[in-house]
PDB file of C-alpha atoms and ligand atoms in Angstrom:
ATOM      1  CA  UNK A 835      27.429 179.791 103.316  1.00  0.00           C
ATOM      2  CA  UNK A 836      29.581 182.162 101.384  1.00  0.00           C
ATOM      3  CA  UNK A 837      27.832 184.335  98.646  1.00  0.00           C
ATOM      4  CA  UNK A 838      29.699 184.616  95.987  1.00  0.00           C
ATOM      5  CA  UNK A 839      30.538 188.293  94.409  1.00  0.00           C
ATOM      6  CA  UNK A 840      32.422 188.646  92.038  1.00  0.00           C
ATOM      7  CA  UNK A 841      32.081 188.961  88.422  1.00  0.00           C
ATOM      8  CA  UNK A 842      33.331 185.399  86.594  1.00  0.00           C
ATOM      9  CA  UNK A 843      33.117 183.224  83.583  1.00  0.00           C
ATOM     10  CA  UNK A 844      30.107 181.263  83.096  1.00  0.00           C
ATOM     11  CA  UNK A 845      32.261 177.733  83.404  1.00  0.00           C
ATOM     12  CA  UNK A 846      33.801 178.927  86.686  1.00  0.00           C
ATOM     13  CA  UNK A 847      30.748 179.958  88.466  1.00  0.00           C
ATOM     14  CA  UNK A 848      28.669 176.640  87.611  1.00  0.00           C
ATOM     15  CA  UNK A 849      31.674 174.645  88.834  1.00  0.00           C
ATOM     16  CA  UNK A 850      31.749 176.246  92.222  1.00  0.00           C
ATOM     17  CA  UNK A 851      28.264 176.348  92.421  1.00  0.00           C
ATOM     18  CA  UNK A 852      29.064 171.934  93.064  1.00  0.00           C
ATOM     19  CA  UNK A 853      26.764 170.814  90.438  1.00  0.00           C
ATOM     20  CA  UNK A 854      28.786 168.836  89.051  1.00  0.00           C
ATOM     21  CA  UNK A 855      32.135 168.185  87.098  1.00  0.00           C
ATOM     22  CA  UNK A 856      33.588 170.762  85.365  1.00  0.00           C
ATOM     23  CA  UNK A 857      33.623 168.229  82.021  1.00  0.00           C
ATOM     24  CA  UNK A 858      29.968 167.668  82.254  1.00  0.00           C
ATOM     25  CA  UNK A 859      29.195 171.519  82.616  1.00  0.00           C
ATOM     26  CA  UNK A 860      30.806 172.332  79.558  1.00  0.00           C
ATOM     27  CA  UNK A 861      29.009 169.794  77.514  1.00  0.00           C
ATOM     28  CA  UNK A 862      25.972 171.126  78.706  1.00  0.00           C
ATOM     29  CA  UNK A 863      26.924 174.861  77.883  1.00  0.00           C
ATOM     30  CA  UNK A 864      27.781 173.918  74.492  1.00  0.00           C
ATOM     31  CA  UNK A 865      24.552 171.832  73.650  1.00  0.00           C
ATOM     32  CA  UNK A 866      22.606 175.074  74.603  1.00  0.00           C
ATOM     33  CA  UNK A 867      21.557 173.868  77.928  1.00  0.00           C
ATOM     34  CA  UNK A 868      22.168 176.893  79.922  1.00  0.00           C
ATOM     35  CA  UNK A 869      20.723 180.144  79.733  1.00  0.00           C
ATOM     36  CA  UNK A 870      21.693 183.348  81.243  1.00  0.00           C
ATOM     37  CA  UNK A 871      19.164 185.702  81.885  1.00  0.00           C
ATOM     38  CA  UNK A 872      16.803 183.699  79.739  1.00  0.00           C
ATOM     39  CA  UNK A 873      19.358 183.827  76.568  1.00  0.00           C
ATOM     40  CA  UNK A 874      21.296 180.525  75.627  1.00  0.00           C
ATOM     41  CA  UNK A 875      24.406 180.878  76.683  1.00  0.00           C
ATOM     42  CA  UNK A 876      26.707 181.320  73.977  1.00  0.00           C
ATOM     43  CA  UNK A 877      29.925 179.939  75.227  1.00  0.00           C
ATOM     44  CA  UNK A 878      31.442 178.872  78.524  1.00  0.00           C
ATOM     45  CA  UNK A 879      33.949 182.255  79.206  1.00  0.00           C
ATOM     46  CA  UNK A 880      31.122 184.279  78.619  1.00  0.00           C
ATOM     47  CA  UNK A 881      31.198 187.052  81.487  1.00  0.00           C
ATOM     48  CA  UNK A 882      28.377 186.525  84.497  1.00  0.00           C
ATOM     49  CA  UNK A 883      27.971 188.135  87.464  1.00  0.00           C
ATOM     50  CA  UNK A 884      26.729 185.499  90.062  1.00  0.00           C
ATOM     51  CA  UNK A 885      24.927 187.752  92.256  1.00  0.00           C
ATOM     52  CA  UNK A 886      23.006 189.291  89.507  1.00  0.00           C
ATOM     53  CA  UNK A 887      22.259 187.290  86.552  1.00  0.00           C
ATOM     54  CA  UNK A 888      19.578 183.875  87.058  1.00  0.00           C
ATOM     55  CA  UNK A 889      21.718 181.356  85.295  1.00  0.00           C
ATOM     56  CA  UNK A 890      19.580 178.208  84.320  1.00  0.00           C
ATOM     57  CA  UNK A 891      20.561 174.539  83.338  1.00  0.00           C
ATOM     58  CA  UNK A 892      17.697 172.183  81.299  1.00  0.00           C
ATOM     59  CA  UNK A 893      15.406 175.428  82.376  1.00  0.00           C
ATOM     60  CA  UNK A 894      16.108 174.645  86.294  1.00  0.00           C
ATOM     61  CA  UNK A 895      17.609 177.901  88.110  1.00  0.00           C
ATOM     62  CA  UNK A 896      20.928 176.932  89.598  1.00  0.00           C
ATOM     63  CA  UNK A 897      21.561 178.526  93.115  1.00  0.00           C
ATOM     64  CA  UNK A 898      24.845 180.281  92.967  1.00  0.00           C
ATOM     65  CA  UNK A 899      25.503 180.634  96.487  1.00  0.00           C
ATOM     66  CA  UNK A 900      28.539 178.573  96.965  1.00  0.00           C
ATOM     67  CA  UNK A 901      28.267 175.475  98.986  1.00  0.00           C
ATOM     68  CA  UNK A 902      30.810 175.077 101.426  1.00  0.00           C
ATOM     69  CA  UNK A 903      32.635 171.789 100.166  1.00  0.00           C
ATOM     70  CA  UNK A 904      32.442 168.561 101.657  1.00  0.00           C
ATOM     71  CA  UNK A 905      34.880 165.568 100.933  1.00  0.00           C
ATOM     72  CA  UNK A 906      33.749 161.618 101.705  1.00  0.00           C
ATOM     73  CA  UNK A 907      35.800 158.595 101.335  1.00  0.00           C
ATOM     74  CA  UNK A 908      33.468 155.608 101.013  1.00  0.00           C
ATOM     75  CA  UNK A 909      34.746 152.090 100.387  1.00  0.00           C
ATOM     76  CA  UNK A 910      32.016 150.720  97.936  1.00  0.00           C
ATOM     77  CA  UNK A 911      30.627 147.267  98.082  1.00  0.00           C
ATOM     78  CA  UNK A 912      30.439 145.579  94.937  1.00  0.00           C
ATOM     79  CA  UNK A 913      26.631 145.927  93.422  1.00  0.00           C
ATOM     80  CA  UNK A 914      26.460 149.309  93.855  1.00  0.00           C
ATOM     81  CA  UNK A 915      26.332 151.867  91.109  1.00  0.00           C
ATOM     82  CA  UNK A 916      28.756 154.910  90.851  1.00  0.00           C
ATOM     83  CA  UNK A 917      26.253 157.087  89.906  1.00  0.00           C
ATOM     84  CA  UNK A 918      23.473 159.983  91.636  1.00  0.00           C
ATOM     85  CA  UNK A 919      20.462 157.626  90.716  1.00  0.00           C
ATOM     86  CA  UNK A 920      20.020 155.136  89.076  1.00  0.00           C
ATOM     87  CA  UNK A 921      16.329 154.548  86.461  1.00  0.00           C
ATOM     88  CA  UNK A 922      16.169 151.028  87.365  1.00  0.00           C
ATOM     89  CA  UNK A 923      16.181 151.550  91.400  1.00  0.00           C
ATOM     90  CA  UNK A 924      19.513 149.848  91.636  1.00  0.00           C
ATOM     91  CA  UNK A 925      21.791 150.751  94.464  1.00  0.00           C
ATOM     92  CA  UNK A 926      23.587 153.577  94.379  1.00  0.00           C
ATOM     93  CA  UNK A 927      26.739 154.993  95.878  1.00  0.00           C
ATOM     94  CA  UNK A 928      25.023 158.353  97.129  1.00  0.00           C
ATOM     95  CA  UNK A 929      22.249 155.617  99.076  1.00  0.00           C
ATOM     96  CA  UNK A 930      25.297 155.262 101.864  1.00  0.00           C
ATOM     97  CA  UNK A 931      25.492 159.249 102.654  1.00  0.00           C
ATOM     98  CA  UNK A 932      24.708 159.729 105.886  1.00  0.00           C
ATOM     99  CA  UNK A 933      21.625 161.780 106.941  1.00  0.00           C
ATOM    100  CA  UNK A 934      23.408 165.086 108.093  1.00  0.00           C
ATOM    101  CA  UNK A 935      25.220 165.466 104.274  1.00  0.00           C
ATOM    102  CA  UNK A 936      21.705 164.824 102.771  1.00  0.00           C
ATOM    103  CA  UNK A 937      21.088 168.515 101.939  1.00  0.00           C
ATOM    104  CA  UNK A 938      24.351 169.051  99.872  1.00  0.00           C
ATOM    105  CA  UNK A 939      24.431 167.560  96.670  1.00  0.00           C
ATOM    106  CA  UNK A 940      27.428 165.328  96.688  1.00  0.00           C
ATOM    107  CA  UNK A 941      28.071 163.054  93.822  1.00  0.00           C
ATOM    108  CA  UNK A 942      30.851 160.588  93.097  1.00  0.00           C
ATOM    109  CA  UNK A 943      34.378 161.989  91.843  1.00  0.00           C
ATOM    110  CA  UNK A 944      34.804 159.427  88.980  1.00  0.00           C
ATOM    111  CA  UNK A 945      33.618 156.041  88.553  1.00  0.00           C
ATOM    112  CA  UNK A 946      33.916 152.474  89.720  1.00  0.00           C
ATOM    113  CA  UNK A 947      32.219 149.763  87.744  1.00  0.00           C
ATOM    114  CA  UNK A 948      29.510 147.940  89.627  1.00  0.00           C
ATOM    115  CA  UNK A 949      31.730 144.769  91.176  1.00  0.00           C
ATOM    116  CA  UNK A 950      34.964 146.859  91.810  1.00  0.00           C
ATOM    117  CA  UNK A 951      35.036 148.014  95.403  1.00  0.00           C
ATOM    118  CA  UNK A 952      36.641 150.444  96.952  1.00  0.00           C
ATOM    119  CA  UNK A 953      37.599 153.841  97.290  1.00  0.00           C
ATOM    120  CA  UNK A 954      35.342 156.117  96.031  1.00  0.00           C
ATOM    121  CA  UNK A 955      35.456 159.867  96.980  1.00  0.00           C
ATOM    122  CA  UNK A 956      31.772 161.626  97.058  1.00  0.00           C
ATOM    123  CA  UNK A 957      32.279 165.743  97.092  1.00  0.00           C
ATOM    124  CA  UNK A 958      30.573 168.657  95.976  1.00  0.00           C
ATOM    125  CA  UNK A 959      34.020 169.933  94.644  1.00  0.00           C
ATOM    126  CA  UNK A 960      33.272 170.526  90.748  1.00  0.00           C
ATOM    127  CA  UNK A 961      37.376 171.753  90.525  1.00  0.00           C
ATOM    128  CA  UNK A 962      38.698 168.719  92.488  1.00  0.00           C
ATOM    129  CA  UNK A 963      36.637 166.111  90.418  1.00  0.00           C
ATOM    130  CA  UNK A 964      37.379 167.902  87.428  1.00  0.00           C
ATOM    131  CA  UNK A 965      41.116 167.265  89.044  1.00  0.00           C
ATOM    132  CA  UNK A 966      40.925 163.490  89.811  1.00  0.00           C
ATOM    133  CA  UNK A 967      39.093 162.940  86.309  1.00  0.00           C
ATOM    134  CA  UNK A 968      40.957 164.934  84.046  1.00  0.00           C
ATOM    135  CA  UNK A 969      44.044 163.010  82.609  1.00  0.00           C
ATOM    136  CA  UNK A 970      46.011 165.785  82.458  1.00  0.00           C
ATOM    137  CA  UNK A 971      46.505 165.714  85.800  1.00  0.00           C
ATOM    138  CA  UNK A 972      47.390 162.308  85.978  1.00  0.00           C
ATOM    139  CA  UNK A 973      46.595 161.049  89.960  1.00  0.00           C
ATOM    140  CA  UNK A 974      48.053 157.912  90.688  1.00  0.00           C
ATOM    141  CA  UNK A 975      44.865 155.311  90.776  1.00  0.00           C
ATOM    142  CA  UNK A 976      46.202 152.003  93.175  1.00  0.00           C
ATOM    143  CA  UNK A 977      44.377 148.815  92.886  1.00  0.00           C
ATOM    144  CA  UNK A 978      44.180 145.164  93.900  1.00  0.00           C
ATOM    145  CA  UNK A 979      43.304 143.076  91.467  1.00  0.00           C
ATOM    146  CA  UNK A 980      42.538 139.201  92.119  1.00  0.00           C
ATOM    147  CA  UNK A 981      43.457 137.018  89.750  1.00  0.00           C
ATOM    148  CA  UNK A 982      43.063 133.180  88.802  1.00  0.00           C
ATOM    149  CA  UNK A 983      46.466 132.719  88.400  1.00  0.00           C
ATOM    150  CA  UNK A 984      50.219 133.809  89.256  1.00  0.00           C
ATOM    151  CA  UNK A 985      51.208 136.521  86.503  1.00  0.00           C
ATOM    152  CA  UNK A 986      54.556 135.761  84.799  1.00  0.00           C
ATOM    153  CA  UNK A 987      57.356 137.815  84.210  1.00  0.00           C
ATOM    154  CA  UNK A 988      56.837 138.534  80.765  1.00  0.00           C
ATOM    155  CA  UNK A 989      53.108 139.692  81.415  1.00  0.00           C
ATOM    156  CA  UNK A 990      54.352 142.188  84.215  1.00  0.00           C
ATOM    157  CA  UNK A 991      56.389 143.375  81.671  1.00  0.00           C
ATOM    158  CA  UNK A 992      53.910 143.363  79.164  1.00  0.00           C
ATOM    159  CA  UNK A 993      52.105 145.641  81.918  1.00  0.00           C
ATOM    160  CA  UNK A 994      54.961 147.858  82.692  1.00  0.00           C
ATOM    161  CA  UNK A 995      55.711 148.871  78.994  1.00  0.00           C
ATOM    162  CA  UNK A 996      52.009 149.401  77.935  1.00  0.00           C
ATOM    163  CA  UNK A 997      49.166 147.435  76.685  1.00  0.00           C
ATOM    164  CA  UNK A 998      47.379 146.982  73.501  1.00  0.00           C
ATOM    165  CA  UNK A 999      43.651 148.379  73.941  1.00  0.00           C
ATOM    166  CA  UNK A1000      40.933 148.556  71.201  1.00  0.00           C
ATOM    167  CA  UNK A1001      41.063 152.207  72.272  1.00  0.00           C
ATOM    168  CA  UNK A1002      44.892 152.686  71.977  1.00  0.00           C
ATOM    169  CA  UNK A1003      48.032 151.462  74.451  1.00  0.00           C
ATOM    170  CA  UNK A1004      47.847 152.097  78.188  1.00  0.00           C
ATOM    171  CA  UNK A1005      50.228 154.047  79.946  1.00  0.00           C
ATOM    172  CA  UNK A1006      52.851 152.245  81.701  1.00  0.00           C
ATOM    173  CA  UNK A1007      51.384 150.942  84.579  1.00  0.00           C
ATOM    174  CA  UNK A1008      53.192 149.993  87.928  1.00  0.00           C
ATOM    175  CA  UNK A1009      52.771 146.627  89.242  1.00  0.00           C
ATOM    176  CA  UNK A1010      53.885 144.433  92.255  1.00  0.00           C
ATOM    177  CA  UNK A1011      52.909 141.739  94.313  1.00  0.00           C
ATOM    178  CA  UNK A1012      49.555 142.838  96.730  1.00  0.00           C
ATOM    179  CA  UNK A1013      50.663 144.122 100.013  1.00  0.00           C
ATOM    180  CA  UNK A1014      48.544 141.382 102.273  1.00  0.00           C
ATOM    181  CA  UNK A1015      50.901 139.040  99.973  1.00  0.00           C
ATOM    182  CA  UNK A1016      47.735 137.236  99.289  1.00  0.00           C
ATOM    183  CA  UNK A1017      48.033 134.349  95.937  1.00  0.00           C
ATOM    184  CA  UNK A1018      47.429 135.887  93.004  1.00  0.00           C
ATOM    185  CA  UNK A1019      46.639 139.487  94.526  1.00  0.00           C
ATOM    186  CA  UNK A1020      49.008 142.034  92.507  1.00  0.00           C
ATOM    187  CA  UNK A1021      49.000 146.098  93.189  1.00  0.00           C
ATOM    188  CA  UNK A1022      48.328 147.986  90.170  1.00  0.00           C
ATOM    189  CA  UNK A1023      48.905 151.716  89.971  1.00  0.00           C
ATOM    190  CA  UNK A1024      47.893 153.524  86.937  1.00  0.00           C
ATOM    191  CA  UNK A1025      46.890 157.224  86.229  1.00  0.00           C
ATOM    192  CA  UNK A1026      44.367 157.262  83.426  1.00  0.00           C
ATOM    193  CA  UNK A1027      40.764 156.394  83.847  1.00  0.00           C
ATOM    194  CA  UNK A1028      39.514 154.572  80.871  1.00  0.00           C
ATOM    195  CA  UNK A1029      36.285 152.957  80.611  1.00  0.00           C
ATOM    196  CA  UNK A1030      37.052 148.929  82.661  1.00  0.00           C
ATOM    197  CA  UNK A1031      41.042 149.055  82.321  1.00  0.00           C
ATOM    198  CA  UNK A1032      42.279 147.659  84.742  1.00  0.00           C
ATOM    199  CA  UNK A1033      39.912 144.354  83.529  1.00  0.00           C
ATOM    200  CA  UNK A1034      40.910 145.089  80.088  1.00  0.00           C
ATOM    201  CA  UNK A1035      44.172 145.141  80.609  1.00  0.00           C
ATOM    202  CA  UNK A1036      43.981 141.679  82.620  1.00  0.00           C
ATOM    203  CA  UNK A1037      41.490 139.976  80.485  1.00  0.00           C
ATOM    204  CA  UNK A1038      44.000 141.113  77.147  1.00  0.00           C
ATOM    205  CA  UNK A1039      46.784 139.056  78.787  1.00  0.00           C
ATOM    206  CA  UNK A1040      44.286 135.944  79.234  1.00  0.00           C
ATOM    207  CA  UNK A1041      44.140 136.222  82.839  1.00  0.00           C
ATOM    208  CA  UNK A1042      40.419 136.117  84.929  1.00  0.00           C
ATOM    209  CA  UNK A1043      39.884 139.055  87.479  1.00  0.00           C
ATOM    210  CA  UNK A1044      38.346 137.650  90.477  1.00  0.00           C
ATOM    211  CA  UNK A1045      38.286 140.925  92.005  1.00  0.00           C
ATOM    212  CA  UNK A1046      39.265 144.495  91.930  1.00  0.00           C
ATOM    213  CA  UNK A1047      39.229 146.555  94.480  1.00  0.00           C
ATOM    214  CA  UNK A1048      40.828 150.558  94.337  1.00  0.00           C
ATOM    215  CA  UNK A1049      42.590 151.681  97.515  1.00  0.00           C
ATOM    216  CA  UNK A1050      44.191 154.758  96.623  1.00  0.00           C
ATOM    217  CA  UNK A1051      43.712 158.244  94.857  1.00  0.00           C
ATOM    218  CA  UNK A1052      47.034 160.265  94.900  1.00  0.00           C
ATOM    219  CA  UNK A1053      47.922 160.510  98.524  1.00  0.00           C
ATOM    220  CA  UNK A1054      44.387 159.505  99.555  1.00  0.00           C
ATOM    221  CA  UNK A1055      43.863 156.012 100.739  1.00  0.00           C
ATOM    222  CA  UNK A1056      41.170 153.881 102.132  1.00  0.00           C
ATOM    223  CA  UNK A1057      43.121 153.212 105.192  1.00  0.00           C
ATOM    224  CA  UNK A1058      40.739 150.631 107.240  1.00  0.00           C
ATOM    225  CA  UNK A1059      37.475 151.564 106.385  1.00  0.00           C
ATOM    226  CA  UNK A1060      35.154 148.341 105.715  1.00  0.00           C
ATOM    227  CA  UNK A1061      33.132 147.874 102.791  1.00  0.00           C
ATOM    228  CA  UNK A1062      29.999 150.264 102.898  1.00  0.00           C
ATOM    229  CA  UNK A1063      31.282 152.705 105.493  1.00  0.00           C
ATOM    230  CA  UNK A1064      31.632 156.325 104.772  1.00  0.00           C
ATOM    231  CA  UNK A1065      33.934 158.888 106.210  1.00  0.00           C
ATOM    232  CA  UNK A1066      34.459 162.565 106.250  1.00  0.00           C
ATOM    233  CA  UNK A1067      37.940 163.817 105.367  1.00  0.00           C
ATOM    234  CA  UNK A1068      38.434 167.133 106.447  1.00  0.00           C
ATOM    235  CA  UNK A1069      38.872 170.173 103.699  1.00  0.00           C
ATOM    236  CA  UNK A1070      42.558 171.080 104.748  1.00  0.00           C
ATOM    237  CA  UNK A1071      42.855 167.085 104.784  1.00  0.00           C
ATOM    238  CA  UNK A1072      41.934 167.186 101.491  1.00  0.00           C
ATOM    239  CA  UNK A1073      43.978 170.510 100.035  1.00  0.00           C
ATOM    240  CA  UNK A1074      46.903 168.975 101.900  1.00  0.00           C
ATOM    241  CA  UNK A1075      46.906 166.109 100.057  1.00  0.00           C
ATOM    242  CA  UNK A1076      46.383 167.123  96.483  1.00  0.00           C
ATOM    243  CA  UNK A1077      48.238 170.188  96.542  1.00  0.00           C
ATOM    244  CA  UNK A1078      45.205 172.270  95.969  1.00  0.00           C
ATOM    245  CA  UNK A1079      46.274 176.558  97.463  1.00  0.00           C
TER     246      UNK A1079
HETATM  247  N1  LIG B1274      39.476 149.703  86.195  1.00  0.00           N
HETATM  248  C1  LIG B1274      38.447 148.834  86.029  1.00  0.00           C
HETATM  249  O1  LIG B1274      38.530 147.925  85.231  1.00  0.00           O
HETATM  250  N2  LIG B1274      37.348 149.030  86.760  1.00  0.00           N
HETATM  251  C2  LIG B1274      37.219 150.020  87.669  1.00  0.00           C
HETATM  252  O2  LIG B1274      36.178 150.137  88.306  1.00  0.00           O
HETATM  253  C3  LIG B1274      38.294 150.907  87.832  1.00  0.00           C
HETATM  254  C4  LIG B1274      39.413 150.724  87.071  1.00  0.00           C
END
């Protein structure tokens, strides 16, 4: 455990306190859910000094000693929620963290819907989620999708140049047949992280997704883990591969 002493902005020191992504800390700031030395905070540059001032979020004190960070790769099974908790006792991905990781409070980095498996990285990283969620930085996202049918030409192309959304055209995306050169298994690489598109994007061109399954972040990949196992990657590991000094 590192204390951490220096005087910061209010943003900064919640998101290396690991609490969460940097997005979701903001929002909170702004809808006057943090307080700093019992006064809503008034916005999220505002000047704190970590190993003075009691910094609260929804009136719970936030412990500002820095957590030292800790990166898992898990391959998620399909029927199992990307998501802390879940109100209706569903299955969650934080269920498959082992024992010894227990005490830090690791939560996904991003989202998979419930029947997409795959890779899904669990940390306690608030700047590398905010990272591999924010579009600006735009990480490479590599997925096999299943389909019901051979894709044609046109609807690669289709692909390739953009597609239609209700929410607005998709970035190019990259796509080729699936490396186990299974029927109807294409790779699909995009970098934005809209709500369901890969699906979307599928389902626009009239084709059925039989499954989905994400095997790469960037320069992470899933390499041979099985579905529901969970592995440490190693901090340098993890720098290494996303560029982070
Ligand atoms: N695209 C989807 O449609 N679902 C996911 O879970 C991820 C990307």
């Amino acid at each position: 455990m590192i204390t951490m002493s220096e005087k910061d902005d209010l943003l900064r020191v919640l998101t290396g306190a690991g609490i969460g992504s940097r997005r979701k800390i903001a929002a909170k700031i702004m809808e006057g859910r943090v307080t700093v030395n019992g006064k809503i905070a008034e916005n999220l540059r505002q000047p704190v000094d970590s190993r003075k001032d009691r910094i609260t979020i929804d009136g719970v004190e936030i412990n500002l000693v820095k957590e030292k960070h800790v990166y898992l790769v898990l391959n998620k099974p399909p029927d199992v929620l990307s998501t802390v908790s879940d109100d209706r006792g569903r299955k969650t991905a934080v269920d498959f963290i082992p024992e010894k990781y227990r005490h830090l409070r690791l939560y996904p980095a991003g989202r998979l819907d419930k029947d997409t498996t795959g890779l899904l990285l669990l940390t306690n990283d608030g700047e590398l989620t905010n990272r591999l969620t924010h579009p600006r930085y735009r990480h490479d996202k590599e997925y096999l999708v299943t389909l019901d049918r051979e894709m044609t030409q046109d609807e690669k192309y289709r692909l390739e140049k953009g597609i239609v959304l209700e929410d607005g055209i998709t970035a190019p995306a990259k796509v080729s047949k699936g490396k186990d050169n299974q029927d109807y298994t294409y790779s699909v690489v995009i970098h934005e992280g809209r709500k369901r598109q890969v699906r979307r994007m599928f389902e626009s061109l009239g084709c059925r997704v039989f499954g989905l399954r994400r095997i790469r972040i960037g320069g992470l990949t899933l390499g041979d883990l099985k579905e529901g196992e969970i592995k440490e990657t190693p901090a340098a590991e993890i720098r290494k591969i996303f560029d982070i000094k």
